[in-house]
């Protein structure tokens, strides 16, 4: 790639691997990055392209646009956001810039969450960047080896580039919001946007391609221990059961490689067993500390290995303890 391929800030370490799932359907799978990027689904139709989710920053979305232009010359008409988390929509602004007339779509609940919580979180990122840069600068001065210094300097460059970008962010909110379901009928494809209940957030959007048997889940299903900080652990299993009723063979998850139905069974089993274990302990009067001591041992045999397949991301145990805390707070 030459120096002038990007109009805009350096994307830093944002990288994606394109994986084909069906004719005209691809997943752009995000590599680990300083600021985590979500996956994007790319769906070509007879008159344009639908993409799902836009990463943690505009420069990362621009990397996907360049890759997308190698796959098809058709314009992007719709961008779907699966939920309000920053690493799924901060790149939105790139699409109406690159493809005038492109609409950004989500459900009403998620659009409201972006307004109520998402916009404030952009300011949190702006506020937290200078102390992060100061911390890295201090660590570089104290680095014990040349290798450690080089690693920290690379991180500092990424932190500075991110700060510049998040400060200049022009949040592109969805231009279309639907209530329960929205369906796009194209000559060659149907695309269903569904709300199946609360899970990772109150408004999770699932994108379903019934003919191709592909479903896009956002972070309601991911490749490692889920983040539940804005989630509804007690509702999550019911939502996944409604998802399981759809006829599909391939899942494009918010994070991690595309998977099949057996991963959904494992993921659902984890959420179910964790919630039930915490509920049982809490009902018997256990304190949070006691629950955090007892439950991990009971779940490790079934779930530690499958939830440790991505060593660069949230470790199983830390994720589990955070999930237990959230669930305990919700059930007691
Ligand atoms: Zn998320």
Short mmCIF file of C-alpha atoms and ligand atoms in Angstrom, two decimals:
data_model
loop_
_atom_site.label_atom_id
_atom_site.label_comp_id
_atom_site.label_asym_id
_atom_site.label_seq_id
_atom_site.Cartn_x
_atom_site.Cartn_y
_atom_site.Cartn_z
CA UNK A 1 0.00 0.00 0.00
CA UNK A 2 1.56 3.35 -0.93
CA UNK A 3 1.74 6.46 1.21
CA UNK A 4 -1.28 8.13 -0.31
CA UNK A 5 -3.84 5.36 -0.27
CA UNK A 6 -5.43 6.81 2.87
CA UNK A 7 -7.12 10.15 2.95
CA UNK A 8 -6.94 10.79 6.66
CA UNK A 9 -5.19 9.63 9.77
CA UNK A 10 -2.87 6.63 9.83
CA UNK A 11 -4.90 3.52 10.75
CA UNK A 12 -2.02 2.33 12.92
CA UNK A 13 -2.42 -1.36 13.69
CA UNK A 14 -5.99 -1.79 12.32
CA UNK A 15 -5.91 -4.94 10.16
CA UNK A 16 -8.58 -7.27 8.82
CA UNK A 17 -8.65 -10.65 7.20
CA UNK A 18 -11.40 -11.14 4.61
CA UNK A 19 -13.21 -14.49 4.82
CA UNK A 20 -15.87 -15.53 2.31
CA UNK A 21 -18.97 -17.22 3.78
CA UNK A 22 -21.23 -17.37 0.73
CA UNK A 23 -21.35 -15.74 -2.73
CA UNK A 24 -21.24 -12.00 -2.03
CA UNK A 25 -21.05 -12.42 1.76
CA UNK A 26 -17.77 -11.83 3.58
CA UNK A 27 -16.53 -11.30 7.11
CA UNK A 28 -13.71 -8.80 7.65
CA UNK A 29 -12.20 -10.35 10.77
CA UNK A 30 -10.32 -7.87 12.94
CA UNK A 31 -6.76 -8.59 14.09
CA UNK A 32 -5.81 -7.65 17.68
CA UNK A 33 -5.18 -3.89 17.89
CA UNK A 34 -4.24 -1.20 20.43
CA UNK A 35 -7.88 -0.07 20.32
CA UNK A 36 -9.93 -3.20 19.79
CA UNK A 37 -11.78 -3.43 16.47
CA UNK A 38 -14.94 -5.42 15.87
CA UNK A 39 -15.51 -7.58 12.82
CA UNK A 40 -17.46 -6.24 9.86
CA UNK A 41 -19.85 -8.24 7.71
CA UNK A 42 -19.96 -7.25 4.02
CA UNK A 43 -23.09 -8.21 2.07
CA UNK A 44 -23.30 -7.50 -1.65
CA UNK A 45 -26.73 -7.16 -3.27
CA UNK A 46 -27.80 -6.43 -6.84
CA UNK A 47 -27.82 -2.66 -6.31
CA UNK A 48 -25.30 -2.03 -3.56
CA UNK A 49 -23.58 -3.20 -0.40
CA UNK A 50 -24.70 -3.55 3.23
CA UNK A 51 -21.99 -3.50 5.91
CA UNK A 52 -22.48 -4.39 9.56
CA UNK A 53 -20.50 -2.45 12.24
CA UNK A 54 -17.68 0.05 11.81
CA UNK A 55 -14.92 -0.48 14.44
CA UNK A 56 -13.33 1.77 17.05
CA UNK A 57 -12.20 4.64 14.80
CA UNK A 58 -12.72 6.09 11.31
CA UNK A 59 -9.23 5.14 10.10
CA UNK A 60 -10.03 1.46 10.81
CA UNK A 61 -13.28 1.74 8.83
CA UNK A 62 -11.26 3.26 5.96
CA UNK A 63 -9.09 0.14 5.89
CA UNK A 64 -12.26 -1.94 5.43
CA UNK A 65 -13.53 0.38 2.68
CA UNK A 66 -10.28 -0.16 0.76
CA UNK A 67 -10.60 -3.93 1.10
CA UNK A 68 -14.28 -3.77 0.16
CA UNK A 69 -13.45 -1.90 -3.06
CA UNK A 70 -11.28 -4.85 -4.08
CA UNK A 71 -14.31 -7.16 -3.59
CA UNK A 72 -16.94 -5.11 -5.43
CA UNK A 73 -17.35 -1.84 -7.28
CA UNK A 74 -20.90 -1.38 -5.96
CA UNK A 75 -21.55 1.42 -3.47
CA UNK A 76 -22.35 0.89 0.20
CA UNK A 77 -26.01 1.80 0.70
CA UNK A 78 -26.61 0.70 4.30
CA UNK A 79 -24.44 0.50 7.40
CA UNK A 80 -26.00 -1.49 10.26
CA UNK A 81 -24.86 -0.99 13.86
CA UNK A 82 -25.49 -4.05 16.07
CA UNK A 83 -25.26 -2.13 19.37
CA UNK A 84 -24.12 1.11 20.96
CA UNK A 85 -20.58 0.11 22.01
CA UNK A 86 -17.83 2.41 20.74
CA UNK A 87 -15.83 -0.33 18.97
CA UNK A 88 -18.86 -1.03 16.71
CA UNK A 89 -19.84 2.44 15.51
CA UNK A 90 -17.06 5.04 15.88
CA UNK A 91 -16.11 4.50 12.23
CA UNK A 92 -19.65 5.30 10.97
CA UNK A 93 -18.74 8.74 9.57
CA UNK A 94 -16.49 7.15 6.92
CA UNK A 95 -19.37 5.58 4.95
CA UNK A 96 -21.53 8.64 4.12
CA UNK A 97 -18.27 10.40 3.23
CA UNK A 98 -17.12 7.62 0.90
CA UNK A 99 -20.62 6.79 -0.39
CA UNK A 100 -22.91 9.84 -0.42
CA UNK A 101 -26.45 8.80 0.44
CA UNK A 102 -25.42 5.80 2.56
CA UNK A 103 -27.90 5.33 5.43
CA UNK A 104 -26.92 4.17 8.91
CA UNK A 105 -29.44 1.78 10.42
CA UNK A 106 -30.09 0.35 13.87
CA UNK A 107 -33.06 -0.20 16.13
CA UNK A 108 -34.67 2.53 18.22
CA UNK A 109 -33.29 1.14 21.51
CA UNK A 110 -29.70 1.17 20.23
CA UNK A 111 -29.98 4.64 18.72
CA UNK A 112 -31.26 5.95 22.06
CA UNK A 113 -28.40 4.20 23.89
CA UNK A 114 -25.91 5.88 21.54
CA UNK A 115 -27.39 9.27 22.43
CA UNK A 116 -27.72 8.57 26.15
CA UNK A 117 -24.47 6.63 26.78
CA UNK A 118 -22.43 6.42 23.59
CA UNK A 119 -21.82 10.14 23.09
CA UNK A 120 -20.64 10.50 26.68
CA UNK A 121 -18.20 7.60 26.20
CA UNK A 122 -16.55 9.47 23.33
CA UNK A 123 -15.80 12.25 25.82
CA UNK A 124 -14.44 9.62 28.26
CA UNK A 125 -11.99 8.47 25.60
CA UNK A 126 -10.88 12.05 24.97
CA UNK A 127 -10.46 12.63 28.73
CA UNK A 128 -8.58 9.37 29.38
CA UNK A 129 -6.12 9.71 26.48
CA UNK A 130 -3.71 12.33 28.00
CA UNK A 131 -3.11 10.34 31.23
CA UNK A 132 -2.51 7.22 29.10
CA UNK A 133 0.02 9.14 26.98
CA UNK A 134 1.69 10.48 30.16
CA UNK A 135 1.86 6.95 31.61
CA UNK A 136 3.54 5.61 28.46
CA UNK A 137 5.98 8.54 28.34
CA UNK A 138 7.02 7.87 31.96
CA UNK A 139 7.34 4.15 31.27
CA UNK A 140 9.58 4.80 28.24
CA UNK A 141 11.95 6.90 30.40
CA UNK A 142 12.14 4.03 32.91
CA UNK A 143 12.39 1.19 30.35
CA UNK A 144 14.99 -1.41 31.34
CA UNK A 145 15.89 -2.63 27.84
CA UNK A 146 15.95 -1.41 24.27
CA UNK A 147 13.30 -3.97 23.32
CA UNK A 148 10.95 -2.82 26.07
CA UNK A 149 11.51 0.83 25.08
CA UNK A 150 10.76 0.08 21.40
CA UNK A 151 7.52 -1.70 22.38
CA UNK A 152 6.40 1.20 24.57
CA UNK A 153 7.33 3.75 21.90
CA UNK A 154 5.20 1.91 19.35
CA UNK A 155 2.32 1.95 21.83
CA UNK A 156 2.84 5.67 22.47
CA UNK A 157 2.60 6.41 18.74
CA UNK A 158 -0.68 4.48 18.59
CA UNK A 159 -1.99 6.28 21.69
CA UNK A 160 -1.13 9.70 20.24
CA UNK A 161 -2.69 8.86 16.88
CA UNK A 162 -5.83 7.57 18.62
CA UNK A 163 -6.11 10.72 20.76
CA UNK A 164 -5.95 12.92 17.64
CA UNK A 165 -8.59 10.81 15.96
CA UNK A 166 -11.08 10.50 18.80
CA UNK A 167 -10.86 14.26 19.44
CA UNK A 168 -11.78 14.90 15.80
CA UNK A 169 -14.56 12.28 15.73
CA UNK A 170 -17.83 13.41 14.13
CA UNK A 171 -20.26 10.88 15.59
CA UNK A 172 -22.50 9.72 12.75
CA UNK A 173 -25.68 8.55 14.45
CA UNK A 174 -28.08 6.19 12.68
CA UNK A 175 -30.29 7.91 10.10
CA UNK A 176 -32.87 5.10 10.12
CA UNK A 177 -34.17 3.41 13.31
CA UNK A 178 -36.62 0.52 13.34
CA UNK A 179 -38.73 -0.92 16.17
CA UNK A 180 -38.73 -4.74 16.19
CA UNK A 181 -37.76 -5.94 12.73
CA UNK A 182 -36.65 -4.44 9.43
CA UNK A 183 -36.34 -6.43 6.23
CA UNK A 184 -34.47 -5.50 3.09
CA UNK A 185 -35.72 -7.31 -0.01
CA UNK A 186 -33.28 -7.27 -2.89
CA UNK A 187 -33.61 -9.12 -6.17
CA UNK A 188 -31.04 -11.70 -5.10
CA UNK A 189 -31.13 -11.55 -1.32
CA UNK A 190 -33.19 -11.00 1.82
CA UNK A 191 -31.60 -9.28 4.80
CA UNK A 192 -33.49 -9.38 8.11
CA UNK A 193 -32.59 -7.06 10.98
CA UNK A 194 -33.97 -8.51 14.19
CA UNK A 195 -34.26 -7.70 17.87
CA UNK A 196 -34.54 -10.99 19.78
CA UNK A 197 -34.47 -9.61 23.34
CA UNK A 198 -31.83 -8.28 25.71
CA UNK A 199 -28.39 -9.90 25.83
CA UNK A 200 -25.04 -8.05 25.45
CA UNK A 201 -27.01 -4.77 25.55
CA UNK A 202 -30.66 -3.80 25.75
CA UNK A 203 -30.90 -3.36 21.99
CA UNK A 204 -28.75 -6.02 20.26
CA UNK A 205 -29.48 -6.21 16.53
CA UNK A 206 -29.05 -9.54 14.74
CA UNK A 207 -28.65 -9.58 10.95
CA UNK A 208 -29.98 -12.72 9.31
CA UNK A 209 -29.62 -13.94 5.73
CA UNK A 210 -32.18 -16.78 5.48
CA UNK A 211 -31.19 -17.98 2.00
CA UNK A 212 -27.47 -18.06 2.71
CA UNK A 213 -28.04 -19.38 6.26
CA UNK A 214 -25.72 -16.78 7.78
CA UNK A 215 -26.38 -14.80 10.97
CA UNK A 216 -24.42 -11.80 12.28
CA UNK A 217 -24.61 -11.50 16.05
CA UNK A 218 -22.64 -8.45 17.16
CA UNK A 219 -21.30 -9.14 20.66
CA UNK A 220 -24.27 -11.28 21.78
CA UNK A 221 -21.96 -14.11 20.65
CA UNK A 222 -18.17 -13.69 20.50
CA UNK A 223 -15.16 -16.00 20.40
CA UNK A 224 -14.12 -15.56 24.03
CA UNK A 225 -15.58 -14.70 27.44
CA UNK A 226 -18.29 -12.10 26.81
CA UNK A 227 -18.31 -8.58 28.22
CA UNK A 228 -21.44 -8.20 30.36
CA UNK A 229 -20.87 -4.70 31.78
CA UNK A 230 -23.88 -3.34 29.87
CA UNK A 231 -25.52 -6.73 29.53
CA UNK A 232 -28.49 -8.67 30.90
CA UNK A 233 -27.13 -12.08 31.92
CA UNK A 234 -30.53 -13.41 32.98
CA UNK A 235 -32.15 -12.54 29.63
CA UNK A 236 -29.15 -13.55 27.51
CA UNK A 237 -29.91 -17.29 27.33
CA UNK A 238 -33.52 -16.71 26.21
CA UNK A 239 -32.28 -14.40 23.46
CA UNK A 240 -29.75 -17.02 22.31
CA UNK A 241 -32.51 -19.65 22.32
CA UNK A 242 -34.59 -17.45 19.98
CA UNK A 243 -31.46 -17.03 17.83
CA UNK A 244 -31.01 -20.83 17.75
CA UNK A 245 -34.51 -21.21 16.29
CA UNK A 246 -33.36 -19.49 13.09
CA UNK A 247 -32.09 -21.73 10.31
CA UNK A 248 -28.39 -20.92 9.78
CA UNK A 249 -25.07 -22.70 9.47
CA UNK A 250 -22.58 -19.81 9.77
CA UNK A 251 -22.22 -17.18 12.50
CA UNK A 252 -20.27 -13.95 11.97
CA UNK A 253 -19.57 -12.86 15.55
CA UNK A 254 -18.69 -9.39 16.81
CA UNK A 255 -15.19 -10.62 17.67
CA UNK A 256 -13.38 -13.81 16.71
CA UNK A 257 -13.46 -16.04 13.63
CA UNK A 258 -16.71 -17.04 11.95
CA UNK A 259 -18.13 -20.12 13.67
CA UNK A 260 -20.85 -22.74 13.38
CA UNK A 261 -23.79 -23.79 15.53
CA UNK A 262 -21.66 -25.86 17.91
CA UNK A 263 -19.96 -22.68 19.15
CA UNK A 264 -23.39 -21.15 19.84
CA UNK A 265 -24.22 -24.23 21.97
CA UNK A 266 -20.97 -23.87 23.95
CA UNK A 267 -21.43 -20.11 24.38
CA UNK A 268 -25.06 -20.51 25.45
CA UNK A 269 -24.03 -23.28 27.86
CA UNK A 270 -21.49 -20.98 29.50
CA UNK A 271 -23.95 -18.10 29.96
CA UNK A 272 -26.64 -20.47 31.25
CA UNK A 273 -24.41 -22.37 33.68
CA UNK A 274 -22.75 -19.21 35.00
CA UNK A 275 -26.09 -17.46 35.63
CA UNK A 276 -27.60 -20.57 37.28
CA UNK A 277 -24.56 -21.08 39.53
CA UNK A 278 -24.57 -17.44 40.67
CA UNK A 279 -28.34 -17.53 41.20
CA UNK A 280 -28.10 -20.70 43.34
CA UNK A 281 -25.29 -19.29 45.47
CA UNK A 282 -26.99 -15.92 45.92
CA UNK A 283 -30.29 -17.61 46.89
CA UNK A 284 -28.41 -19.63 49.52
CA UNK A 285 -27.09 -16.36 50.99
CA UNK A 286 -23.50 -16.42 49.67
CA UNK A 287 -21.60 -13.11 49.57
CA UNK A 288 -20.10 -11.87 46.28
CA UNK A 289 -16.63 -12.92 47.46
CA UNK A 290 -17.87 -16.42 48.24
CA UNK A 291 -19.55 -16.70 44.84
CA UNK A 292 -16.34 -15.56 43.12
CA UNK A 293 -14.43 -18.24 45.00
CA UNK A 294 -16.84 -21.11 44.36
CA UNK A 295 -18.23 -20.67 40.85
CA UNK A 296 -15.04 -20.57 38.70
CA UNK A 297 -14.00 -24.05 39.85
CA UNK A 298 -17.39 -25.46 38.96
CA UNK A 299 -17.29 -24.03 35.41
CA UNK A 300 -13.62 -24.49 34.53
CA UNK A 301 -13.81 -28.12 33.40
CA UNK A 302 -16.42 -27.40 30.73
CA UNK A 303 -15.51 -23.89 29.66
CA UNK A 304 -11.96 -22.77 30.43
CA UNK A 305 -10.41 -24.41 27.36
CA UNK A 306 -12.99 -23.37 24.71
CA UNK A 307 -13.01 -19.80 26.08
CA UNK A 308 -9.20 -19.54 25.97
CA UNK A 309 -8.73 -19.93 22.20
CA UNK A 310 -7.72 -16.27 21.67
CA UNK A 311 -4.76 -15.48 23.98
CA UNK A 312 -4.60 -11.83 22.82
CA UNK A 313 -8.05 -11.06 24.21
CA UNK A 314 -9.93 -11.05 27.53
CA UNK A 315 -8.62 -13.98 29.61
CA UNK A 316 -11.23 -16.54 30.65
CA UNK A 317 -10.84 -16.08 34.40
CA UNK A 318 -10.86 -12.28 34.45
CA UNK A 319 -13.86 -12.27 32.13
CA UNK A 320 -15.68 -14.85 34.24
CA UNK A 321 -15.11 -12.92 37.50
CA UNK A 322 -16.48 -9.74 35.88
CA UNK A 323 -19.48 -11.73 34.57
CA UNK A 324 -20.12 -13.13 38.07
CA UNK A 325 -20.05 -9.60 39.56
CA UNK A 326 -22.54 -8.28 37.02
CA UNK A 327 -24.83 -11.30 37.42
CA UNK A 328 -24.67 -11.18 41.25
CA UNK A 329 -25.62 -7.49 41.18
CA UNK A 330 -28.57 -8.26 38.91
CA UNK A 331 -29.94 -11.25 40.85
CA UNK A 332 -29.52 -9.94 44.39
ZN1 LIG B 1 -19.97 -4.73 22.61
#
